[in-house]
Backbone as JSON, one array per atom type, in Angstrom:
{
  "sequence": "EAELTKKSDTSDAQLKTAFKGFEDTLTTKSTQDIQDQIAAESKKLAAAINQNGQAVIKKIDTRLAGLAGEVESLVAQKIALATPNDDTEDKDKNEEPNPQDQPAATNNENVQPRTEEEAGN",
  "N": [[27.62, -61.25, -38.04], [29.6, -61.36, -36.15], [30.43, -58.8, -36.23], [28.4, -57.78, -35.08], [28.25, -58.59, -32.53], [30.56, -57.58, -31.84], [29.91, -54.62, -31.91], [28.01, -54.96, -29.92], [29.42, -55.56, -27.85], [30.95, -53.26, -27.5], [29.26, -51.32, -27.26], [28.21, -52.17, -24.82], [30.28, -51.98, -23.14], [30.8, -49.4, -23.48], [28.5, -48.49, -22.32], [28.68, -49.58, -19.57], [30.95, -48.17, -18.95], [29.91, -45.29, -18.96], [27.84, -45.87, -17.09], [29.44, -46.4, -15.05], [30.75, -44.05, -14.66], [28.71, -42.34, -14.12], [27.6, -43.48, -11.71], [29.56, -43.18, -10.16], [29.87, -40.28, -10.06], [27.05, -39.62, -9.26], [27.33, -41.06, -6.73], [29.43, -39.64, -5.46], [28.5, -37.02, -5.61], [25.93, -37.41, -4.13], [27.02, -38.35, -1.81], [28.3, -35.91, -0.89], [25.9, -34.04, -0.96], [24.4, -35.2, 0.8], [26.0, -35.02, 3.15], [26.26, -32.18, 2.99], [23.3, -31.79, 3.53], [22.98, -32.97, 5.99], [25.01, -31.22, 7.47], [23.14, -29.06, 7.31], [20.9, -29.69, 8.45], [21.83, -30.29, 11.07], [22.37, -27.68, 11.75], [19.98, -26.44, 12.06], [19.06, -28.07, 14.07], [20.64, -27.62, 15.97], [20.03, -25.03, 16.5], [17.34, -25.12, 17.07], [17.38, -26.56, 19.56], [19.01, -24.88, 20.88], [17.3, -22.56, 20.94], [15.02, -23.78, 22.32], [16.25, -24.48, 24.73], [16.84, -21.84, 25.63], [14.27, -21.0, 26.11], [13.72, -22.79, 27.98], [15.34, -22.13, 30.15], [14.43, -19.43, 30.31], [12.0, -19.92, 31.53], [12.66, -21.17, 33.89], [14.19, -19.08, 35.06], [11.98, -17.41, 35.43], [10.45, -18.71, 37.33], [12.31, -18.99, 39.58], [12.41, -16.48, 40.32], [9.92, -15.9, 40.94], [9.76, -17.66, 43.18], [11.73, -16.66, 44.85], [10.41, -14.17, 45.66], [8.36, -15.14, 46.83], [9.7, -16.5, 49.08], [10.72, -14.16, 50.19], [8.48, -12.69, 50.85], [7.59, -14.56, 52.93], [9.59, -14.39, 54.75], [9.13, -11.56, 55.48], [6.54, -11.84, 56.52], [7.28, -13.84, 58.93], [9.01, -12.13, 60.27], [7.5, -9.87, 60.76], [5.84, -11.27, 62.46], [7.44, -12.09, 64.64], [8.41, -9.71, 65.89], [7.84, -7.28, 68.56], [5.17, -5.66, 69.62], [5.3, -2.29, 69.53], [3.29, -0.25, 70.23], [2.33, 2.17, 72.46], [-0.29, 2.33, 73.66], [-1.21, -0.2, 73.34], [0.69, -1.45, 75.22], [-0.05, -0.16, 77.45], [-2.71, -1.27, 78.07], [-2.25, -4.09, 78.13], [-0.5, -4.17, 80.49], [-0.57, -5.53, 83.94], [-3.07, -4.78, 86.28], [-2.58, -2.54, 89.23], [-1.77, -3.87, 92.4], [-3.37, -2.9, 94.45], [-5.76, -1.89, 93.27], [-6.82, -4.4, 92.77], [-9.28, -6.61, 93.94], [-8.97, -7.92, 97.17], [-7.67, -11.21, 97.51], [-9.26, -14.4, 98.41], [-8.7, -17.48, 100.07], [-10.87, -19.12, 100.77], [-13.89, -19.31, 100.01], [-16.16, -18.78, 101.78], [-15.54, -17.09, 103.58], [-16.39, -14.08, 104.88], [-16.13, -10.53, 104.2], [-14.66, -8.0, 106.42], [-16.68, -5.94, 108.47], [-17.51, -2.67, 108.8], [-17.59, -1.94, 111.54], [-15.91, -4.03, 112.68], [-13.76, -3.38, 111.6], [-13.2, -0.94, 112.85], [-12.57, -1.65, 115.48]],
  "CA": [[27.11, -61.57, -36.6], [30.69, -60.96, -35.35], [30.48, -57.31, -36.16], [27.17, -57.17, -34.25], [28.66, -58.76, -31.22], [31.77, -56.48, -31.48], [29.31, -53.64, -31.57], [27.3, -54.98, -29.09], [30.37, -55.7, -26.75], [31.58, -51.9, -27.6], [28.04, -50.66, -26.6], [28.07, -52.75, -23.4], [31.49, -51.51, -22.49], [30.68, -47.87, -23.25], [27.46, -48.28, -21.28], [29.37, -49.85, -18.49], [31.77, -46.9, -18.28], [29.22, -44.54, -18.64], [27.23, -46.09, -16.11], [30.27, -46.25, -13.75], [30.86, -42.45, -14.35], [27.46, -41.77, -13.6], [27.32, -43.91, -10.71], [30.68, -42.36, -9.47], [29.31, -38.92, -10.04], [26.17, -39.86, -8.47], [27.78, -41.35, -5.35], [30.34, -38.54, -4.99], [27.36, -35.98, -5.58], [25.1, -37.69, -3.19], [27.55, -37.88, -0.5], [28.43, -34.12, -0.8], [24.58, -33.66, -0.8], [24.03, -35.85, 2.26], [26.82, -34.34, 3.95], [25.64, -30.67, 3.14], [22.11, -31.85, 4.05], [23.3, -33.39, 7.53], [25.21, -30.21, 8.17], [22.01, -28.01, 7.53], [20.13, -30.23, 9.7], [22.51, -30.28, 12.24], [22.44, -26.26, 11.99], [18.7, -26.47, 12.43], [18.67, -28.93, 15.16], [21.34, -26.86, 17.03], [19.12, -23.66, 16.65], [16.16, -25.45, 18.07], [18.02, -26.92, 20.78], [19.37, -23.47, 21.64], [15.94, -21.8, 21.29], [14.3, -24.51, 23.26], [17.13, -24.17, 26.06], [16.6, -20.47, 26.09], [12.74, -21.01, 26.61], [13.71, -23.47, 29.23], [16.3, -21.24, 30.84], [13.55, -18.36, 30.76], [10.82, -20.36, 32.43], [13.33, -21.43, 35.23], [14.21, -17.7, 35.72], [10.76, -16.81, 35.94], [10.01, -19.44, 38.51], [13.14, -18.6, 40.56], [11.81, -15.2, 40.42], [8.45, -16.15, 41.9], [10.08, -18.54, 44.29], [12.42, -15.43, 45.5], [9.47, -13.25, 45.94], [7.49, -16.01, 47.9], [10.81, -16.32, 50.27], [10.68, -12.83, 50.78], [7.2, -12.37, 51.6], [7.24, -15.44, 53.9], [10.53, -13.86, 55.84], [8.68, -10.45, 56.16], [5.54, -12.22, 57.54], [7.89, -14.11, 59.97], [9.67, -10.94, 61.05], [6.36, -9.2, 61.55], [5.3, -12.05, 63.81], [8.68, -12.07, 65.81], [8.62, -8.36, 66.2], [7.08, -7.02, 69.68], [4.24, -4.6, 69.08], [5.87, -1.09, 70.06], [2.29, 0.75, 70.39], [2.31, 2.36, 73.92], [-1.52, 2.16, 74.11], [-1.37, -1.81, 73.69], [1.31, -1.88, 76.4], [-0.95, 0.08, 78.59], [-3.72, -2.1, 78.02], [-1.59, -5.22, 78.37], [-0.07, -4.36, 81.71], [-1.37, -5.95, 84.75], [-3.43, -3.84, 87.33], [-1.84, -2.43, 90.45], [-2.32, -4.83, 93.4], [-4.34, -1.98, 95.36], [-6.85, -1.81, 92.52], [-7.69, -5.57, 92.71], [-10.04, -7.1, 95.18], [-8.22, -9.2, 97.95], [-8.06, -12.63, 97.04], [-9.53, -15.25, 99.63], [-8.51, -18.84, 99.96], [-12.0, -19.52, 101.23], [-15.05, -18.51, 99.59], [-17.24, -18.5, 102.88], [-15.23, -16.08, 104.37], [-16.99, -12.59, 104.72], [-15.22, -9.4, 104.48], [-14.84, -7.52, 107.66], [-17.7, -4.93, 108.28], [-16.66, -1.29, 109.45], [-17.47, -1.99, 112.8], [-14.76, -4.85, 112.92], [-12.47, -2.61, 111.19], [-12.76, -0.15, 113.55], [-12.06, -2.31, 116.61]],
  "C": [[28.4, -61.06, -35.8], [30.82, -59.45, -35.22], [29.57, -56.86, -35.23], [27.45, -57.52, -32.97], [29.88, -57.97, -30.84], [30.99, -55.12, -31.1], [28.38, -53.63, -30.19], [28.12, -54.92, -27.55], [30.93, -54.07, -26.34], [30.43, -51.24, -26.73], [28.03, -51.07, -25.11], [28.95, -52.07, -22.53], [31.56, -50.05, -22.33], [29.34, -47.65, -22.13], [27.86, -48.34, -19.81], [30.21, -48.66, -17.9], [31.18, -45.84, -18.2], [28.32, -44.61, -17.47], [27.94, -45.94, -14.69], [30.47, -44.78, -13.53], [29.81, -42.11, -13.66], [27.41, -42.18, -12.18], [28.73, -43.38, -9.6], [30.34, -40.96, -9.13], [28.1, -38.8, -9.12], [26.51, -39.96, -7.0], [28.6, -40.34, -4.55], [29.15, -37.12, -4.61], [26.48, -36.34, -4.36], [25.79, -37.74, -1.94], [27.92, -36.8, -0.08], [26.93, -33.62, -0.36], [23.99, -34.29, 0.45], [24.74, -35.11, 3.22], [26.35, -32.91, 4.04], [24.28, -30.84, 3.79], [22.17, -32.11, 5.63], [23.96, -32.03, 8.2], [24.1, -29.0, 8.37], [20.99, -28.46, 8.41], [20.42, -30.02, 11.03], [22.5, -28.83, 12.89], [21.02, -25.85, 12.85], [18.05, -26.89, 13.78], [19.29, -28.14, 16.44], [20.43, -25.47, 17.33], [18.11, -24.03, 17.39], [16.42, -25.84, 19.31], [18.26, -25.62, 21.67], [18.07, -22.78, 21.93], [15.21, -22.5, 22.3], [14.97, -24.4, 24.74], [16.7, -22.76, 26.45], [15.44, -20.35, 26.8], [12.8, -21.66, 27.99], [14.39, -22.54, 30.33], [15.24, -19.95, 31.52], [12.44, -18.78, 31.76], [11.62, -20.68, 33.82], [13.55, -20.2, 36.05], [13.23, -17.13, 36.3], [10.39, -17.62, 37.32], [10.99, -19.2, 39.45], [12.75, -17.26, 40.82], [10.96, -15.14, 41.46], [8.71, -16.71, 42.91], [10.73, -17.42, 45.53], [11.24, -14.66, 46.15], [8.58, -13.93, 47.18], [8.41, -16.25, 49.02], [10.66, -15.12, 50.83], [9.73, -12.41, 51.53], [6.88, -13.39, 52.96], [8.23, -15.01, 55.1], [10.06, -12.51, 56.44], [7.43, -10.82, 57.25], [6.15, -12.77, 58.98], [8.66, -13.08, 60.92], [8.68, -10.22, 61.76], [5.72, -10.07, 62.5], [6.37, -11.99, 64.98], [8.64, -10.83, 66.23], [7.45, -7.82, 67.27], [6.44, -5.98, 68.93], [4.87, -3.25, 69.97], [4.64, 0.09, 70.42], [2.25, 0.9, 72.09], [0.84, 2.08, 74.54], [-1.72, 0.76, 74.32], [-0.62, -2.06, 74.81], [0.71, -1.35, 77.79], [-2.02, -0.82, 78.94], [-3.12, -3.54, 78.32], [-0.96, -5.42, 79.88], [-1.18, -4.88, 82.83], [-1.76, -4.71, 85.88], [-2.52, -3.73, 88.45], [-2.51, -3.14, 91.4], [-3.43, -4.06, 94.3], [-5.67, -1.81, 94.71], [-7.48, -3.19, 92.39], [-8.14, -5.86, 93.87], [-9.06, -8.18, 96.08], [-8.78, -10.52, 97.55], [-8.21, -13.34, 98.2], [-9.44, -16.72, 98.99], [-9.9, -19.74, 100.23], [-13.09, -18.71, 100.84], [-16.06, -18.22, 100.65], [-16.74, -17.52, 103.9], [-15.87, -14.65, 103.97], [-16.11, -11.56, 105.01], [-15.7, -8.67, 105.77], [-16.01, -6.35, 107.47], [-16.98, -3.63, 108.9], [-16.79, -1.25, 110.75], [-16.28, -2.78, 113.28], [-13.61, -4.21, 112.6], [-12.03, -1.63, 112.15], [-12.4, -0.61, 115.03], [-10.91, -2.51, 116.93]]
}
């Protein structure tokens, strides 16, 4: 019985030692594995963030280019509206007629124009 207890204690001690060694190896390896996995996942995440950032930047650049085009178009329209028309035919049409070409203005609608006899006297 004493020998059995001794063998049991020895086996128990060996088991504890092996388990401790296995636990140390597992802990060390697991820690390293975890660190490696974290590093790999961090790289993937950084790449995804960078790729997403590039996509966002591209969308912003595209929108800014569109806005710049819209602003340019609006400025061109405003300039076109503000620029006087230089067409000489239109200027001739917009000029007021000469005073001798206009009928005489009267303040009273009941006033009759002079007849030729009145004008001759």
